Coordinates of N, CA, C and O and ligand atoms in Angstrom, one line a residue:
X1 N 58.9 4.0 -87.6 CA 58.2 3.3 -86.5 C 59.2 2.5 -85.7 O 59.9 1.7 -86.3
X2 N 59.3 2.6 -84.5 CA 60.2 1.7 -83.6 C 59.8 0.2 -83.6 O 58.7 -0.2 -84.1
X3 N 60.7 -0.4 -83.0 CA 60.2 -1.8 -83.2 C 59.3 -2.4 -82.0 O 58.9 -1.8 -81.0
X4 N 59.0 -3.8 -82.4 CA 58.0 -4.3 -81.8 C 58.5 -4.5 -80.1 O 57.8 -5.1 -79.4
X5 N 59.6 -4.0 -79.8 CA 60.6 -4.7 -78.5 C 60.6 -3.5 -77.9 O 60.4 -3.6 -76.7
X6 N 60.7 -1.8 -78.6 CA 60.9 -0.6 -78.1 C 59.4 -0.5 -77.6 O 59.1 -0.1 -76.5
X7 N 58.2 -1.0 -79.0 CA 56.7 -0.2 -78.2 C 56.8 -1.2 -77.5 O 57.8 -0.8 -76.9
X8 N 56.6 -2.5 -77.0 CA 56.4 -3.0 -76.3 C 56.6 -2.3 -74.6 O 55.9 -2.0 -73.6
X9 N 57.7 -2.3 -74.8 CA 58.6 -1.9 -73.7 C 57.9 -0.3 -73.1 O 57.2 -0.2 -72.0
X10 N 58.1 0.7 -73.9 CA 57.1 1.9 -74.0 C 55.5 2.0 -73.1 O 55.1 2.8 -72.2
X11 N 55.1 0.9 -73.9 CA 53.6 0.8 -73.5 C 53.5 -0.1 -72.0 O 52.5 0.0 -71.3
X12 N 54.3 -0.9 -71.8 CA 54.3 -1.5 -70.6 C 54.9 -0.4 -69.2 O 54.6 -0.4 -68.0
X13 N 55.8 0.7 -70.1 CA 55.9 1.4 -68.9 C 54.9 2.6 -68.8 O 54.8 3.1 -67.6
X14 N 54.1 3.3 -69.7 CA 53.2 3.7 -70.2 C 51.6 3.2 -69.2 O 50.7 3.8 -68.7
X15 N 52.0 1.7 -69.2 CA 51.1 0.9 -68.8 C 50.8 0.9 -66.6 O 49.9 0.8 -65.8
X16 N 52.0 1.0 -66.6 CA 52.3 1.1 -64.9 C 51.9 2.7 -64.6 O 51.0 3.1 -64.0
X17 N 52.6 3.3 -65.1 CA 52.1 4.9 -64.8 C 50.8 5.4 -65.0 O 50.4 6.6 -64.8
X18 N 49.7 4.0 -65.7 CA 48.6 4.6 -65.8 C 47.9 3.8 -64.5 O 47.0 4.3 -63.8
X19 N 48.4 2.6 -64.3 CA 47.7 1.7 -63.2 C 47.8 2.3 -61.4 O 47.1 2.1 -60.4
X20 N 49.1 2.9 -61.7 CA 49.7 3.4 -60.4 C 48.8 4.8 -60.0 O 48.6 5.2 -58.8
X21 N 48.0 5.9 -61.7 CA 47.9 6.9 -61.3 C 46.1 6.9 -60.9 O 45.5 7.7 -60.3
X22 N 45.5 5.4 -61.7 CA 44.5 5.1 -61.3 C 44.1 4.7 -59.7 O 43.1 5.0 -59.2
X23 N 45.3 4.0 -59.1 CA 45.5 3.7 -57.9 C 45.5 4.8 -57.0 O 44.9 4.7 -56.0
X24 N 46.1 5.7 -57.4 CA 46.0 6.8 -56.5 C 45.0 7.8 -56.7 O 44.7 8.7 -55.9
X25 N 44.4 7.6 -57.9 CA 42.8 8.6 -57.7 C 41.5 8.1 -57.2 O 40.5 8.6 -56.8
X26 N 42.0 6.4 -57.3 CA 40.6 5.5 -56.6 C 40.8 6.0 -55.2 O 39.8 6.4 -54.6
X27 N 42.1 6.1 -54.6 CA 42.0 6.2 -53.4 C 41.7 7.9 -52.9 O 41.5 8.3 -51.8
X28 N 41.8 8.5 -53.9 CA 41.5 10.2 -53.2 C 40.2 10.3 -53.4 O 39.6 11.0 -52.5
X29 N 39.5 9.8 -54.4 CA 37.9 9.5 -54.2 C 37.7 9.2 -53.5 O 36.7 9.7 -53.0
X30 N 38.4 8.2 -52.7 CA 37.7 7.4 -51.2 C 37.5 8.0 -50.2 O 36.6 8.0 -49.4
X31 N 38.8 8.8 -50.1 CA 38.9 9.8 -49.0 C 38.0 10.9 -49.3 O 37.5 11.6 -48.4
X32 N 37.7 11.3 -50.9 CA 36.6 12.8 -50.6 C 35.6 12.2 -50.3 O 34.9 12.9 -49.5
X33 N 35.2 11.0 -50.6 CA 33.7 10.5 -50.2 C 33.4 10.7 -48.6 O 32.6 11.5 -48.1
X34 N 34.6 9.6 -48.1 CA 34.6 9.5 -46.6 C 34.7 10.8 -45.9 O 33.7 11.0 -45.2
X35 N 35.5 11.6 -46.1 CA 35.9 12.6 -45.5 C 34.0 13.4 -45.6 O 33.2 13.6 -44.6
X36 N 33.8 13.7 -46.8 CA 32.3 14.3 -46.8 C 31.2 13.6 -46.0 O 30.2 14.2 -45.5
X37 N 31.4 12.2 -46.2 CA 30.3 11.8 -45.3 C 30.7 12.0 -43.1 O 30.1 12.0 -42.1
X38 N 31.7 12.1 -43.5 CA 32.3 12.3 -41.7 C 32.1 13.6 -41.3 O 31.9 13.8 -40.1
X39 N 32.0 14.8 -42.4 CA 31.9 16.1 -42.2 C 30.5 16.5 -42.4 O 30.1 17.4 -41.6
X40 N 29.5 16.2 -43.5 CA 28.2 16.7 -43.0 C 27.4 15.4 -42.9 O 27.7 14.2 -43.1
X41 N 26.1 16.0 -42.4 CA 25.0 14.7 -42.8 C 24.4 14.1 -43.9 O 23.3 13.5 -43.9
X42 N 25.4 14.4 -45.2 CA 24.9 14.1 -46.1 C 23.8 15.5 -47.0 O 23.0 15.3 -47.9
X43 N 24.1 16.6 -46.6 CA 23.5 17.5 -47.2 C 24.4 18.5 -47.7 O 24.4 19.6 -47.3
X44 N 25.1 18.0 -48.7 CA 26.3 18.8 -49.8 C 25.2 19.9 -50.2 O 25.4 21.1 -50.0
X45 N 24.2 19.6 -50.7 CA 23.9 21.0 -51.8 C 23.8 22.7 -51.0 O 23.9 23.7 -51.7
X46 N 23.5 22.6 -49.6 CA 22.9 23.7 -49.0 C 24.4 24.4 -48.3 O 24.4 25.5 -47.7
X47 N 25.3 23.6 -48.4 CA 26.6 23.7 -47.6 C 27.7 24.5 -48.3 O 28.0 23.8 -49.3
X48 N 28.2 25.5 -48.2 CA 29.2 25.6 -49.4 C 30.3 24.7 -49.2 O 31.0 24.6 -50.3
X49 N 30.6 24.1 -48.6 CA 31.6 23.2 -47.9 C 31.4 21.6 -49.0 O 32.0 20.9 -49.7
X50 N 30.2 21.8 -48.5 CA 29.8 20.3 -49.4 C 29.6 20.3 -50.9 O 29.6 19.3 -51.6
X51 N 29.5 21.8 -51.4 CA 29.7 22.3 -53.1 C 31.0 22.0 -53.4 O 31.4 21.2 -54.3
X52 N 31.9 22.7 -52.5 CA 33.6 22.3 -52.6 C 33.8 20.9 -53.1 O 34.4 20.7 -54.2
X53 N 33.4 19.8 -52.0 CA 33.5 18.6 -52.0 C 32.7 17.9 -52.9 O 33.0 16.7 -53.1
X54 N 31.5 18.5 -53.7 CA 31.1 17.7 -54.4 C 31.9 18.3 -56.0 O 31.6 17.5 -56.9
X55 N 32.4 19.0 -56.3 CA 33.2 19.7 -56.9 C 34.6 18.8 -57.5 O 35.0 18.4 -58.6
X56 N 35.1 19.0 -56.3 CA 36.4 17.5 -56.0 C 36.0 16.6 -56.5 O 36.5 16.3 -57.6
X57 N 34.9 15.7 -55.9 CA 35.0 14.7 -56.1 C 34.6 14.3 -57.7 O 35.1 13.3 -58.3
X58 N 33.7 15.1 -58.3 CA 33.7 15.4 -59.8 C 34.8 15.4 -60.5 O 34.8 14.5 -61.3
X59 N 35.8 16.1 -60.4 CA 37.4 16.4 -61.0 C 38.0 15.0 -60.6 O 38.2 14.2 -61.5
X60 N 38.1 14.7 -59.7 CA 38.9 13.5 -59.4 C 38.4 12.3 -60.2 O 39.2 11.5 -60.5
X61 N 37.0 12.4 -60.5 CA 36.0 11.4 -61.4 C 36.6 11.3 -62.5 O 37.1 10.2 -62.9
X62 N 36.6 12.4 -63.1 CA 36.8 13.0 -64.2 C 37.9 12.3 -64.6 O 37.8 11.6 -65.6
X63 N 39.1 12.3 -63.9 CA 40.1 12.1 -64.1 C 40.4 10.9 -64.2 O 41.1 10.5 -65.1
X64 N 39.9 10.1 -63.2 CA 40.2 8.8 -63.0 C 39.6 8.1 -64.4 O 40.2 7.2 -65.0
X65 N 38.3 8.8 -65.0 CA 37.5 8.1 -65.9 C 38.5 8.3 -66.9 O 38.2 7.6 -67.8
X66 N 39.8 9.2 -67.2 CA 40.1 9.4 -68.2 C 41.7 8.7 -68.1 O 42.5 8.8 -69.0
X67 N 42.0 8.1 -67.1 CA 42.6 7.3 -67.2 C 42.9 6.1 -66.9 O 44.0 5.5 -66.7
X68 N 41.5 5.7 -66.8 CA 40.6 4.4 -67.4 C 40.8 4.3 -69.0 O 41.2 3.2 -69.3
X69 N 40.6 5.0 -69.8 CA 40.4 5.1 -70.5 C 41.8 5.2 -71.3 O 41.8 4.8 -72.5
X70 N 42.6 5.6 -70.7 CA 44.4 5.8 -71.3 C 44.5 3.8 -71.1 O 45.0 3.0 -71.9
X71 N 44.1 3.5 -70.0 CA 44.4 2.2 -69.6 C 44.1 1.2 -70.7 O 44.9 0.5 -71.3
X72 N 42.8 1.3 -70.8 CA 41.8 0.6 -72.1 C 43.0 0.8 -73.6 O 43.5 -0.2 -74.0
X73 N 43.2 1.8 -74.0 CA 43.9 2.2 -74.9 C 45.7 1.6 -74.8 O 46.4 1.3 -75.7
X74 N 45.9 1.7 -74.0 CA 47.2 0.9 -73.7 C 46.9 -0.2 -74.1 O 47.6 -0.6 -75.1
X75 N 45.9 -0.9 -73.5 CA 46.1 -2.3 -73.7 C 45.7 -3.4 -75.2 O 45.7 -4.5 -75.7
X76 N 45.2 -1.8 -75.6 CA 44.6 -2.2 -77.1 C 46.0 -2.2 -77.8 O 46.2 -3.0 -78.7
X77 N 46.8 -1.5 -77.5 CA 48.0 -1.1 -78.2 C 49.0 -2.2 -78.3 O 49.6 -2.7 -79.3
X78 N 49.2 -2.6 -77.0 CA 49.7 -3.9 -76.4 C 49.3 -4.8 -77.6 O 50.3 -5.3 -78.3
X79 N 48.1 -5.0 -77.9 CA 47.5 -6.2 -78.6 C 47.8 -6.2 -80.1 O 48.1 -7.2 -80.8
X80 N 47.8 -4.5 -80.6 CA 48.4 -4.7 -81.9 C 49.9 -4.9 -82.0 O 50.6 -5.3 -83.0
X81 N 50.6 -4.6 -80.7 CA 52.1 -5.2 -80.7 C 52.2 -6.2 -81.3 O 52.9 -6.5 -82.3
X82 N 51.2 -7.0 -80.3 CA 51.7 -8.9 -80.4 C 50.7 -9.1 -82.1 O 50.8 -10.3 -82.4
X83 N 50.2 -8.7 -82.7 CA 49.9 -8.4 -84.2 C 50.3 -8.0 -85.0 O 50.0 -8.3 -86.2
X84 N 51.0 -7.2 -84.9 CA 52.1 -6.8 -86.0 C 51.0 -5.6 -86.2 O 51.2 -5.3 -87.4
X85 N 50.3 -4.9 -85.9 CA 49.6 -3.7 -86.3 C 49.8 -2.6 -85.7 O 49.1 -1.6 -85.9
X86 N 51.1 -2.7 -84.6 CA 51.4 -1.5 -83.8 C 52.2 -0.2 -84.7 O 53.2 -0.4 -85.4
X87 N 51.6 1.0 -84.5 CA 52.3 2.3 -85.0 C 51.6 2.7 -86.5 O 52.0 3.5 -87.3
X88 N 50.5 2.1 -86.6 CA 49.5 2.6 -88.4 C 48.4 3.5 -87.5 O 48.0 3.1 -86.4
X89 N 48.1 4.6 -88.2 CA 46.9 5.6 -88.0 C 45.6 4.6 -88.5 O 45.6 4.2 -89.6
X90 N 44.6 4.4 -87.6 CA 43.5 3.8 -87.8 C 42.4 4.4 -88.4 O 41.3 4.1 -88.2
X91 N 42.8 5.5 -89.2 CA 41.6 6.6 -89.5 C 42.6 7.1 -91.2 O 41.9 7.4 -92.2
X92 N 43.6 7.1 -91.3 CA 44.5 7.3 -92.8 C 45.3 6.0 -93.5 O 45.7 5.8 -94.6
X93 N 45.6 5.0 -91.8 CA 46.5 4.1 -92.7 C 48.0 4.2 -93.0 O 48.8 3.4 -93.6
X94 N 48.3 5.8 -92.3 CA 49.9 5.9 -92.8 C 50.2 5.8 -91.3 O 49.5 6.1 -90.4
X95 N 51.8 5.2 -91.3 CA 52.1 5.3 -90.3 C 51.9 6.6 -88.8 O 51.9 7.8 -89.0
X96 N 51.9 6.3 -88.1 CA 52.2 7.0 -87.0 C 53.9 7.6 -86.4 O 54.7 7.0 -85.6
X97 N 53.9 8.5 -86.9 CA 55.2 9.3 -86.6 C 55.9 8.4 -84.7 O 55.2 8.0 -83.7
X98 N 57.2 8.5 -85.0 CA 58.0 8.1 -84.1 C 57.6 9.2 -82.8 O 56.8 9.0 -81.9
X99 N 58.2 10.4 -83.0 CA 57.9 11.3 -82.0 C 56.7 11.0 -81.1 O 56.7 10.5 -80.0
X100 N 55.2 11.3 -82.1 CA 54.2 11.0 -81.5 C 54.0 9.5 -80.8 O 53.3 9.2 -79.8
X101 N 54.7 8.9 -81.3 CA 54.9 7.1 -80.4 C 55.2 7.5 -79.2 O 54.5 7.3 -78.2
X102 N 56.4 8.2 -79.3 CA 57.4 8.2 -77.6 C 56.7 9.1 -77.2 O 57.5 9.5 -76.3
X103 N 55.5 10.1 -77.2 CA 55.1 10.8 -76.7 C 53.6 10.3 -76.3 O 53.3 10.5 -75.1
X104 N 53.0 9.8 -76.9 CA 51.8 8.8 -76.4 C 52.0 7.6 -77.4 O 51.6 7.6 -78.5
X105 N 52.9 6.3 -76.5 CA 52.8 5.4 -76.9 C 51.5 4.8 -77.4 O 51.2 4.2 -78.5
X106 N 50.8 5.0 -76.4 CA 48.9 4.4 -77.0 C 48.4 5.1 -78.1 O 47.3 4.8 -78.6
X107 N 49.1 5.9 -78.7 CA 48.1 6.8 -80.0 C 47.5 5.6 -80.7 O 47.7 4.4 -80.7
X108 N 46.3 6.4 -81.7 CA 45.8 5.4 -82.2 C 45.8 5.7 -83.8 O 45.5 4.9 -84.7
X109 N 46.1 7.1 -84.0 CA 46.1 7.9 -85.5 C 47.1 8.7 -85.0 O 47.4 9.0 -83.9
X110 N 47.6 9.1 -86.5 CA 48.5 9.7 -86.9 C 48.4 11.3 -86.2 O 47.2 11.5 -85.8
X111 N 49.1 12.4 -85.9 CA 48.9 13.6 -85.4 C 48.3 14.2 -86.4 O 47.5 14.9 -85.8
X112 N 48.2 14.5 -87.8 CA 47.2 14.6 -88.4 C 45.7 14.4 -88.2 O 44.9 15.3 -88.1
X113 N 45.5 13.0 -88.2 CA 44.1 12.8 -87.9 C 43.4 12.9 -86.6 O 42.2 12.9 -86.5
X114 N 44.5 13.1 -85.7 CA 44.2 13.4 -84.2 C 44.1 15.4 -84.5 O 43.2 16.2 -84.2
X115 N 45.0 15.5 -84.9 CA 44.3 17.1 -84.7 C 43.1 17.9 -85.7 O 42.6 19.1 -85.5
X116 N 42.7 16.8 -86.8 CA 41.3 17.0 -87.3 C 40.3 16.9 -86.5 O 39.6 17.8 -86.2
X117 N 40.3 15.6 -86.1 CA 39.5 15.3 -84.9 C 39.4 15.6 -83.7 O 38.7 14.9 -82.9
X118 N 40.0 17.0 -83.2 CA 40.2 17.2 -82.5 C 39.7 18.9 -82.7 O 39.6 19.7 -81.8
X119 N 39.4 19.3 -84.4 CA 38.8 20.2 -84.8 C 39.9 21.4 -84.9 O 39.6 22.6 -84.9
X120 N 41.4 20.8 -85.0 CA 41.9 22.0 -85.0 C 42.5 21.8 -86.7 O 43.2 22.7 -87.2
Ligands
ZN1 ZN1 46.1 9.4 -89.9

């Protein structure tokens, strides 16, 4: 497990790449919204045009909701830093492999218990 100075560091930059990529899908939402409301009258379902765009703006949803959610998880991570609980699997208890740190500093379990849970 790296130390408390490396995740730190990790998750803070971990932390900007998630706020920056939230910033930029709030704002492509904005524009499919606008853009669709500037383009029809509000009647997506009968339009194929407006299936496209309601389509987008789904995926872009999608997305943003999921890194919202990277965000949340960062900052939980953050907090076992400053606790001394950063880098243990919350589901086994054994550490969390290095690799898997520098590859999702936010993990929360071990790649084991992530790929049970994950049904593989
Ligand atoms: Zn585990």
């Amino acid at each position: 497990v790296s130390s408390p100075d490396q995740a730190r560091e990790a998750l803070t930059l971990a932390r900007a790449d998630a706020v920056a990529l939230i910033v930029g899908l709030e704002r492509e939402l904005a524009g499919i919204i606008e853009a669709a409301g500037a383009a029809s009258g509000g009647d997506d379902e009968h339009d194929p045009e407006g299936a496209t765009v309601a389509f987008e703006r789904q995926h872009v949803a999608a997305l943003l909701e999921r890194a919202r959610e990277d965000l949340v998880q960062i900052d939980a991570a953050l907090v076992k830093v400053a606790e001394g609980r950063y880098g243990w699997c919350e589901s086994c208890g054994q550490p969390i492999g290095a690799e898997r740190l520098a590859a999702r500093p936010a993990a929360t379990t071990c790649i084991r218990c992530a790929s049970r849970a994950a049904g593989r």
